[in-house]
PDB file of C-alpha atoms in Angstrom:
ATOM      1  CA  UNK A   1       8.116   4.754  18.087  1.00 43.00           C
ATOM      2  CA  UNK A   2       6.132   1.730  19.910  1.00 44.00           C
ATOM      3  CA  UNK A   3       2.065   0.522  20.962  1.00 41.00           C
ATOM      4  CA  UNK A   4       1.201  -1.731  23.728  1.00 38.00           C
ATOM      5  CA  UNK A   5      -0.090  -3.488  20.864  1.00 40.00           C
ATOM      6  CA  UNK A   6       3.124  -4.212  19.561  1.00 42.00           C
ATOM      7  CA  UNK A   7       5.199  -4.660  21.654  1.00 43.00           C
ATOM      8  CA  UNK A   8       4.504  -8.445  22.407  1.00 42.00           C
ATOM      9  CA  UNK A   9       4.080  -8.533  18.857  1.00 43.00           C
ATOM     10  CA  UNK A  10       7.916  -7.351  18.010  1.00 44.00           C
ATOM     11  CA  UNK A  11       9.378  -9.991  20.018  1.00 51.00           C
ATOM     12  CA  UNK A  12       7.927 -12.711  18.165  1.00 61.00           C
ATOM     13  CA  UNK A  13      10.279 -13.768  14.657  1.00 88.00           C
ATOM     14  CA  UNK A  14       8.828 -12.545  11.855  1.00 96.00           C
ATOM     15  CA  UNK A  15       8.716 -15.165   9.376  1.00 97.00           C
ATOM     16  CA  UNK A  16       6.315 -12.653   6.973  1.00 98.00           C
ATOM     17  CA  UNK A  17       6.480  -9.204   6.035  1.00 98.00           C
ATOM     18  CA  UNK A  18       4.303  -8.026   3.459  1.00 98.00           C
ATOM     19  CA  UNK A  19       4.142  -4.244   2.633  1.00 98.00           C
ATOM     20  CA  UNK A  20       1.594  -1.617   1.224  1.00 98.00           C
ATOM     21  CA  UNK A  21       2.713  -0.400  -2.370  1.00 98.00           C
ATOM     22  CA  UNK A  22       1.761   3.080  -3.132  1.00 95.00           C
ATOM     23  CA  UNK A  23       2.988   5.434  -1.110  1.00 95.00           C
ATOM     24  CA  UNK A  24       5.174   3.157   1.050  1.00 98.00           C
ATOM     25  CA  UNK A  25       7.714   1.417  -1.562  1.00 98.00           C
ATOM     26  CA  UNK A  26       6.824   3.399  -4.205  1.00 97.00           C
ATOM     27  CA  UNK A  27       5.983   6.884  -5.233  1.00 95.00           C
ATOM     28  CA  UNK A  28       3.586   6.875  -7.256  1.00 95.00           C
ATOM     29  CA  UNK A  29       1.511   9.857  -6.752  1.00 93.00           C
ATOM     30  CA  UNK A  30       2.247  11.511 -10.136  1.00 94.00           C
ATOM     31  CA  UNK A  31       0.856   8.956 -12.435  1.00 95.00           C
ATOM     32  CA  UNK A  32      -1.667   7.823 -10.383  1.00 94.00           C
ATOM     33  CA  UNK A  33      -2.821  11.727 -11.089  1.00 95.00           C
ATOM     34  CA  UNK A  34      -1.933  11.623 -14.259  1.00 95.00           C
ATOM     35  CA  UNK A  35      -4.413   8.511 -15.050  1.00 94.00           C
ATOM     36  CA  UNK A  36      -7.346  10.745 -13.070  1.00 94.00           C
ATOM     37  CA  UNK A  37      -7.202  13.492 -15.256  1.00 95.00           C
ATOM     38  CA  UNK A  38      -7.141  11.951 -18.011  1.00 94.00           C
ATOM     39  CA  UNK A  39     -10.537  10.155 -17.379  1.00 92.00           C
ATOM     40  CA  UNK A  40     -11.601  13.424 -15.618  1.00 92.00           C
ATOM     41  CA  UNK A  41     -11.092  15.109 -18.795  1.00 90.00           C
ATOM     42  CA  UNK A  42     -12.765  12.090 -21.196  1.00 90.00           C
ATOM     43  CA  UNK A  43     -15.960  12.921 -18.624  1.00 88.00           C
ATOM     44  CA  UNK A  44     -15.861  16.561 -19.248  1.00 87.00           C
ATOM     45  CA  UNK A  45     -14.792  17.675 -16.144  1.00 88.00           C
ATOM     46  CA  UNK A  46     -11.936  19.798 -14.766  1.00 88.00           C
ATOM     47  CA  UNK A  47      -8.811  18.171 -13.934  1.00 88.00           C
ATOM     48  CA  UNK A  48      -7.236  18.685 -10.568  1.00 90.00           C
ATOM     49  CA  UNK A  49      -4.179  18.927  -9.122  1.00 88.00           C
ATOM     50  CA  UNK A  50      -2.299  16.135  -8.235  1.00 91.00           C
ATOM     51  CA  UNK A  51      -2.407  16.881  -4.497  1.00 89.00           C
ATOM     52  CA  UNK A  52      -5.739  17.067  -4.094  1.00 90.00           C
ATOM     53  CA  UNK A  53      -5.631  13.458  -6.368  1.00 93.00           C
ATOM     54  CA  UNK A  54      -3.410  12.019  -4.236  1.00 90.00           C
ATOM     55  CA  UNK A  55      -5.084  12.617  -0.806  1.00 87.00           C
ATOM     56  CA  UNK A  56      -7.357   9.638  -2.075  1.00 90.00           C
ATOM     57  CA  UNK A  57      -5.112   6.946  -3.340  1.00 90.00           C
ATOM     58  CA  UNK A  58      -5.047   4.288  -0.882  1.00 79.00           C
ATOM     59  CA  UNK A  59      -8.678   2.808  -1.508  1.00 83.00           C
ATOM     60  CA  UNK A  60      -8.152   1.659  -4.760  1.00 82.00           C
ATOM     61  CA  UNK A  61      -9.244   3.121  -8.466  1.00 86.00           C
ATOM     62  CA  UNK A  62     -13.086   2.838  -8.129  1.00 90.00           C
ATOM     63  CA  UNK A  63     -13.027   4.645  -4.699  1.00 90.00           C
ATOM     64  CA  UNK A  64     -10.586   7.279  -6.176  1.00 91.00           C
ATOM     65  CA  UNK A  65     -13.110   7.620  -9.246  1.00 92.00           C
ATOM     66  CA  UNK A  66     -16.254   8.280  -6.407  1.00 92.00           C
ATOM     67  CA  UNK A  67     -14.385  10.538  -4.316  1.00 91.00           C
ATOM     68  CA  UNK A  68     -13.299  12.556  -7.576  1.00 93.00           C
ATOM     69  CA  UNK A  69     -16.527  13.022  -8.571  1.00 91.00           C
ATOM     70  CA  UNK A  70     -18.021  14.108  -5.268  1.00 89.00           C
ATOM     71  CA  UNK A  71     -15.066  16.835  -5.125  1.00 87.00           C
ATOM     72  CA  UNK A  72     -16.103  18.071  -8.612  1.00 84.00           C
ATOM     73  CA  UNK A  73     -20.268  18.067  -7.133  1.00 83.00           C
ATOM     74  CA  UNK A  74     -20.934  15.031  -9.706  1.00 79.00           C
ATOM     75  CA  UNK A  75     -23.119  12.268  -9.207  1.00 67.00           C
ATOM     76  CA  UNK A  76     -22.132   8.649  -8.654  1.00 78.00           C
ATOM     77  CA  UNK A  77     -24.409   6.730  -9.296  1.00 78.00           C
ATOM     78  CA  UNK A  78     -23.448   2.913  -9.942  1.00 82.00           C
ATOM     79  CA  UNK A  79     -23.105   3.805 -14.238  1.00 83.00           C
ATOM     80  CA  UNK A  80     -21.269   7.304 -13.866  1.00 82.00           C
ATOM     81  CA  UNK A  81     -18.788   5.302 -11.512  1.00 88.00           C
ATOM     82  CA  UNK A  82     -18.629   2.275 -13.707  1.00 88.00           C
ATOM     83  CA  UNK A  83     -17.322   5.283 -16.717  1.00 89.00           C
ATOM     84  CA  UNK A  84     -15.327   7.088 -14.651  1.00 90.00           C
ATOM     85  CA  UNK A  85     -13.701   3.811 -13.513  1.00 92.00           C
ATOM     86  CA  UNK A  86     -13.411   2.253 -17.213  1.00 94.00           C
ATOM     87  CA  UNK A  87     -11.865   5.446 -18.006  1.00 93.00           C
ATOM     88  CA  UNK A  88      -9.456   5.731 -14.858  1.00 93.00           C
ATOM     89  CA  UNK A  89      -8.192   2.019 -15.884  1.00 93.00           C
ATOM     90  CA  UNK A  90      -8.024   2.081 -19.411  1.00 95.00           C
ATOM     91  CA  UNK A  91      -5.494   5.777 -18.732  1.00 95.00           C
ATOM     92  CA  UNK A  92      -3.780   4.198 -16.266  1.00 94.00           C
ATOM     93  CA  UNK A  93      -3.275   0.586 -18.196  1.00 95.00           C
ATOM     94  CA  UNK A  94      -0.834   2.684 -20.411  1.00 95.00           C
ATOM     95  CA  UNK A  95       1.147   4.494 -17.857  1.00 94.00           C
ATOM     96  CA  UNK A  96       1.560   2.095 -14.933  1.00 95.00           C
ATOM     97  CA  UNK A  97       4.972   2.251 -13.667  1.00 95.00           C
ATOM     98  CA  UNK A  98       6.287   5.242 -16.166  1.00 96.00           C
ATOM     99  CA  UNK A  99       7.042   7.563 -13.591  1.00 94.00           C
ATOM    100  CA  UNK A 100       7.262   5.057 -10.678  1.00 96.00           C
ATOM    101  CA  UNK A 101      10.167   5.858  -8.059  1.00 97.00           C
ATOM    102  CA  UNK A 102      10.882   3.255  -5.490  1.00 98.00           C
ATOM    103  CA  UNK A 103      11.170   5.319  -2.180  1.00 98.00           C
ATOM    104  CA  UNK A 104      14.983   5.704  -0.650  1.00 98.00           C
ATOM    105  CA  UNK A 105      16.638   2.601   0.450  1.00 98.00           C
ATOM    106  CA  UNK A 106      13.616   0.580  -0.405  1.00 98.00           C
ATOM    107  CA  UNK A 107      15.208  -1.618  -3.163  1.00 98.00           C
ATOM    108  CA  UNK A 108      18.661  -2.188  -0.585  1.00 98.00           C
ATOM    109  CA  UNK A 109      16.016  -2.886   2.574  1.00 98.00           C
ATOM    110  CA  UNK A 110      14.014  -5.634   0.375  1.00 98.00           C
ATOM    111  CA  UNK A 111      17.331  -7.444  -0.202  1.00 98.00           C
ATOM    112  CA  UNK A 112      18.334  -8.158   3.172  1.00 98.00           C
ATOM    113  CA  UNK A 113      14.906  -8.653   3.954  1.00 98.00           C
ATOM    114  CA  UNK A 114      14.531 -11.232   1.030  1.00 97.00           C
ATOM    115  CA  UNK A 115      18.250 -12.918   1.896  1.00 97.00           C
ATOM    116  CA  UNK A 116      17.099 -13.413   5.030  1.00 96.00           C
ATOM    117  CA  UNK A 117      15.084 -15.592   4.481  1.00 96.00           C
ATOM    118  CA  UNK A 118      11.398 -13.731   4.798  1.00 97.00           C
ATOM    119  CA  UNK A 119       8.714 -14.074   2.475  1.00 98.00           C
ATOM    120  CA  UNK A 120       7.670 -10.843   0.987  1.00 98.00           C
ATOM    121  CA  UNK A 121       4.488 -10.004   0.230  1.00 98.00           C
ATOM    122  CA  UNK A 122       3.322  -6.673  -2.070  1.00 98.00           C
ATOM    123  CA  UNK A 123      -0.383  -6.669   0.052  1.00 98.00           C
ATOM    124  CA  UNK A 124      -2.166  -3.552  -2.477  1.00 97.00           C
ATOM    125  CA  UNK A 125      -5.617  -2.131  -2.989  1.00 95.00           C
ATOM    126  CA  UNK A 126      -4.294  -1.166  -6.234  1.00 93.00           C
ATOM    127  CA  UNK A 127      -5.106  -3.529  -9.430  1.00 93.00           C
ATOM    128  CA  UNK A 128      -2.947  -6.666  -9.556  1.00 97.00           C
ATOM    129  CA  UNK A 129      -1.735  -5.849 -13.115  1.00 96.00           C
ATOM    130  CA  UNK A 130      -0.898  -2.271 -12.310  1.00 95.00           C
ATOM    131  CA  UNK A 131       0.800  -2.888  -9.098  1.00 97.00           C
ATOM    132  CA  UNK A 132       2.791  -5.677 -10.932  1.00 98.00           C
ATOM    133  CA  UNK A 133       3.938  -3.217 -13.774  1.00 97.00           C
ATOM    134  CA  UNK A 134       4.555  -0.918 -10.995  1.00 97.00           C
ATOM    135  CA  UNK A 135       7.133  -3.245  -9.246  1.00 98.00           C
ATOM    136  CA  UNK A 136       8.922  -4.527 -12.616  1.00 98.00           C
ATOM    137  CA  UNK A 137       9.204  -0.588 -12.883  1.00 97.00           C
ATOM    138  CA  UNK A 138      10.912   0.358  -9.946  1.00 97.00           C
ATOM    139  CA  UNK A 139      13.302  -2.843 -10.416  1.00 97.00           C
ATOM    140  CA  UNK A 140      12.223  -4.878  -7.065  1.00 98.00           C
ATOM    141  CA  UNK A 141       9.509  -7.808  -8.501  1.00 98.00           C
ATOM    142  CA  UNK A 142      11.676 -10.684  -7.950  1.00 97.00           C
ATOM    143  CA  UNK A 143      11.690  -9.653  -4.265  1.00 98.00           C
ATOM    144  CA  UNK A 144       7.458 -10.718  -3.614  1.00 98.00           C
ATOM    145  CA  UNK A 145       7.109 -14.307  -3.543  1.00 98.00           C
ATOM    146  CA  UNK A 146       3.544 -12.933  -3.555  1.00 98.00           C
ATOM    147  CA  UNK A 147       1.310  -9.844  -4.716  1.00 98.00           C
ATOM    148  CA  UNK A 148      -2.269  -8.985  -3.961  1.00 98.00           C
ATOM    149  CA  UNK A 149      -4.250  -6.853  -5.833  1.00 97.00           C
ATOM    150  CA  UNK A 150      -7.611  -4.856  -5.282  1.00 94.00           C
ATOM    151  CA  UNK A 151      -8.946  -7.122  -7.783  1.00 95.00           C
ATOM    152  CA  UNK A 152      -7.532 -10.864  -6.281  1.00 97.00           C
ATOM    153  CA  UNK A 153      -9.468 -11.177  -4.211  1.00 98.00           C
ATOM    154  CA  UNK A 154     -13.694 -10.265  -3.213  1.00 97.00           C
ATOM    155  CA  UNK A 155     -12.673  -8.452  -0.881  1.00 95.00           C
ATOM    156  CA  UNK A 156      -9.894  -5.677  -0.597  1.00 95.00           C
ATOM    157  CA  UNK A 157      -7.647  -3.751   2.264  1.00 96.00           C
ATOM    158  CA  UNK A 158      -8.821  -2.369   5.276  1.00 97.00           C
ATOM    159  CA  UNK A 159     -11.117  -6.210   5.527  1.00 97.00           C
ATOM    160  CA  UNK A 160      -9.081  -8.720   7.045  1.00 97.00           C
ATOM    161  CA  UNK A 161      -9.223 -11.538   5.010  1.00 98.00           C
ATOM    162  CA  UNK A 162      -6.581  -9.746   3.180  1.00 98.00           C
ATOM    163  CA  UNK A 163      -3.581 -10.187   5.082  1.00 98.00           C
ATOM    164  CA  UNK A 164      -5.019 -13.883   6.317  1.00 98.00           C
ATOM    165  CA  UNK A 165      -4.654 -14.990   2.442  1.00 98.00           C
ATOM    166  CA  UNK A 166      -1.340 -13.559   3.114  1.00 98.00           C
ATOM    167  CA  UNK A 167      -0.425 -15.356   5.558  1.00 98.00           C
ATOM    168  CA  UNK A 168      -2.181 -18.807   4.440  1.00 98.00           C
ATOM    169  CA  UNK A 169      -0.622 -18.860   1.010  1.00 98.00           C
ATOM    170  CA  UNK A 170       2.582 -18.258   2.666  1.00 98.00           C
ATOM    171  CA  UNK A 171       2.261 -21.072   4.934  1.00 96.00           C
ATOM    172  CA  UNK A 172       2.896 -18.784   7.618  1.00 95.00           C
ATOM    173  CA  UNK A 173       0.996 -17.757  10.691  1.00 97.00           C
ATOM    174  CA  UNK A 174      -0.254 -14.497  11.878  1.00 97.00           C
ATOM    175  CA  UNK A 175       2.398 -14.216  14.660  1.00 96.00           C
ATOM    176  CA  UNK A 176       4.868 -14.058  12.645  1.00 96.00           C
ATOM    177  CA  UNK A 177       3.374 -11.687  10.587  1.00 98.00           C
ATOM    178  CA  UNK A 178       3.933  -7.358  10.330  1.00 98.00           C
ATOM    179  CA  UNK A 179       2.086  -5.560   8.008  1.00 98.00           C
ATOM    180  CA  UNK A 180       3.728  -1.868   6.438  1.00 98.00           C
ATOM    181  CA  UNK A 181       1.767   0.619   5.197  1.00 98.00           C
ATOM    182  CA  UNK A 182       1.451   4.042   5.045  1.00 96.00           C
ATOM    183  CA  UNK A 183      -2.354   4.796   5.806  1.00 94.00           C
ATOM    184  CA  UNK A 184      -5.116   4.166   8.070  1.00 95.00           C
ATOM    185  CA  UNK A 185      -6.109   1.977   5.765  1.00 95.00           C
ATOM    186  CA  UNK A 186      -3.165  -0.308   5.697  1.00 97.00           C
ATOM    187  CA  UNK A 187      -3.424  -0.272   9.970  1.00 98.00           C
ATOM    188  CA  UNK A 188      -7.084  -1.285  10.025  1.00 97.00           C
ATOM    189  CA  UNK A 189      -6.296  -4.315   7.995  1.00 98.00           C
ATOM    190  CA  UNK A 190      -2.805  -5.260  10.253  1.00 98.00           C
ATOM    191  CA  UNK A 191      -5.700  -5.020  13.044  1.00 98.00           C
ATOM    192  CA  UNK A 192      -8.182  -6.932  11.305  1.00 98.00           C
ATOM    193  CA  UNK A 193      -6.217  -9.618  10.751  1.00 98.00           C
ATOM    194  CA  UNK A 194      -4.522  -9.729  13.980  1.00 98.00           C
ATOM    195  CA  UNK A 195      -1.003  -9.120  12.024  1.00 98.00           C
ATOM    196  CA  UNK A 196       1.400  -6.356  13.163  1.00 97.00           C
ATOM    197  CA  UNK A 197       0.602  -3.474  12.350  1.00 98.00           C
ATOM    198  CA  UNK A 198       3.694  -1.140  11.165  1.00 98.00           C
ATOM    199  CA  UNK A 199       4.116   2.091   9.524  1.00 98.00           C
ATOM    200  CA  UNK A 200       6.386   4.472   7.420  1.00 97.00           C
ATOM    201  CA  UNK A 201       6.106   7.838   8.450  1.00 96.00           C
ATOM    202  CA  UNK A 202       6.200   8.888   4.450  1.00 95.00           C
ATOM    203  CA  UNK A 203       3.758   8.567   1.792  1.00 92.00           C
ATOM    204  CA  UNK A 204       0.102   9.867   1.326  1.00 90.00           C
ATOM    205  CA  UNK A 205      -2.757   8.572   4.148  1.00 86.00           C
ATOM    206  CA  UNK A 206      -5.050  11.780   2.835  1.00 80.00           C
ATOM    207  CA  UNK A 207      -3.155  13.702   4.036  1.00 81.00           C
ATOM    208  CA  UNK A 208      -3.052  12.975   7.499  1.00 86.00           C
ATOM    209  CA  UNK A 209      -0.037  11.969   9.723  1.00 91.00           C
ATOM    210  CA  UNK A 210       0.070   8.216  10.505  1.00 94.00           C
ATOM    211  CA  UNK A 211       0.766   8.789  13.729  1.00 95.00           C
ATOM    212  CA  UNK A 212      -3.430   9.316  13.806  1.00 94.00           C
ATOM    213  CA  UNK A 213      -3.620   5.557  12.981  1.00 95.00           C
ATOM    214  CA  UNK A 214      -2.008   4.896  16.137  1.00 97.00           C
ATOM    215  CA  UNK A 215       0.706   1.860  14.167  1.00 98.00           C
ATOM    216  CA  UNK A 216       2.027  -0.424  16.671  1.00 97.00           C
ATOM    217  CA  UNK A 217       5.447   1.023  15.257  1.00 97.00           C
ATOM    218  CA  UNK A 218       6.465   3.783  12.983  1.00 97.00           C
ATOM    219  CA  UNK A 219       9.693   4.059  10.817  1.00 98.00           C
ATOM    220  CA  UNK A 220      11.360   7.019   9.604  1.00 97.00           C
ATOM    221  CA  UNK A 221      14.053   5.453   6.791  1.00 98.00           C
ATOM    222  CA  UNK A 222      13.467   1.581   5.261  1.00 98.00           C
ATOM    223  CA  UNK A 223      17.083   1.359   6.965  1.00 98.00           C
ATOM    224  CA  UNK A 224      15.699   1.732  10.228  1.00 98.00           C
ATOM    225  CA  UNK A 225      12.656  -0.898   9.069  1.00 98.00           C
ATOM    226  CA  UNK A 226      15.008  -3.577   7.767  1.00 98.00           C
ATOM    227  CA  UNK A 227      16.340  -3.513  10.870  1.00 97.00           C
ATOM    228  CA  UNK A 228      13.732  -3.623  12.842  1.00 97.00           C
ATOM    229  CA  UNK A 229      12.486  -6.494  10.759  1.00 97.00           C
ATOM    230  CA  UNK A 230      15.806  -8.192  10.881  1.00 96.00           C
ATOM    231  CA  UNK A 231      15.790  -8.679  14.478  1.00 94.00           C
ATOM    232  CA  UNK A 232      12.485  -9.397  15.279  1.00 93.00           C
ATOM    233  CA  UNK A 233      13.181 -12.694  12.108  1.00 87.00           C
ATOM    234  CA  UNK A 234      16.065 -13.556  14.868  1.00 78.00           C
ATOM    235  CA  UNK A 235      13.659 -12.758  18.088  1.00 67.00           C
ATOM    236  CA  UNK A 236      14.725  -9.857  19.434  1.00 57.00           C
ATOM    237  CA  UNK A 237      12.810  -6.177  19.767  1.00 53.00           C
TER     238      UNK A 237
END
């Protein structure tokens, strides 16, 4: 799928590929739901099924718990949210990576992209320590030249400064950078930074089809995604 904004970028030589984590590189829904339910249980609230929790994934742990508290009809004062977030972080610290599974073709695609000399970043709203645990558990940590979590900087996606940080840290240029994700947040982050906004058709995105976010390009497999990146590495669309 091509969009007008992405056509020119597709002809640019890609030097940096930034990837979202949850729902893009790995299926982490089960372990996030387990941590969230542990936090809800600690607050004497009813647990939720995985689907109800996963639809809120993508904005970081604090926002996840805020939305779950709202779903439960609970107050969301700063103190309440602090307690819920702390409970979630404590639970997730124990299980991050234990139930994460890379999506089909992920490992092979990252290998092909890295071997082509493209710098790869993981740019996620998950806490950096948790992200590193997931990447290690999935056997792909060594592929990333940079990991930026939701707590790495004073701001998080969709703030354009996050991907701006990725570009400057890796010594690249906006015009030769692509960000790949599974959600509207990722598309908005890419657009805010001025980099190409590519998306995958699997993942979470609040239960909505990724087409609704109007990415520049959409891919149904890691094989197709890697092929497109390698073509762009050579300056071909």
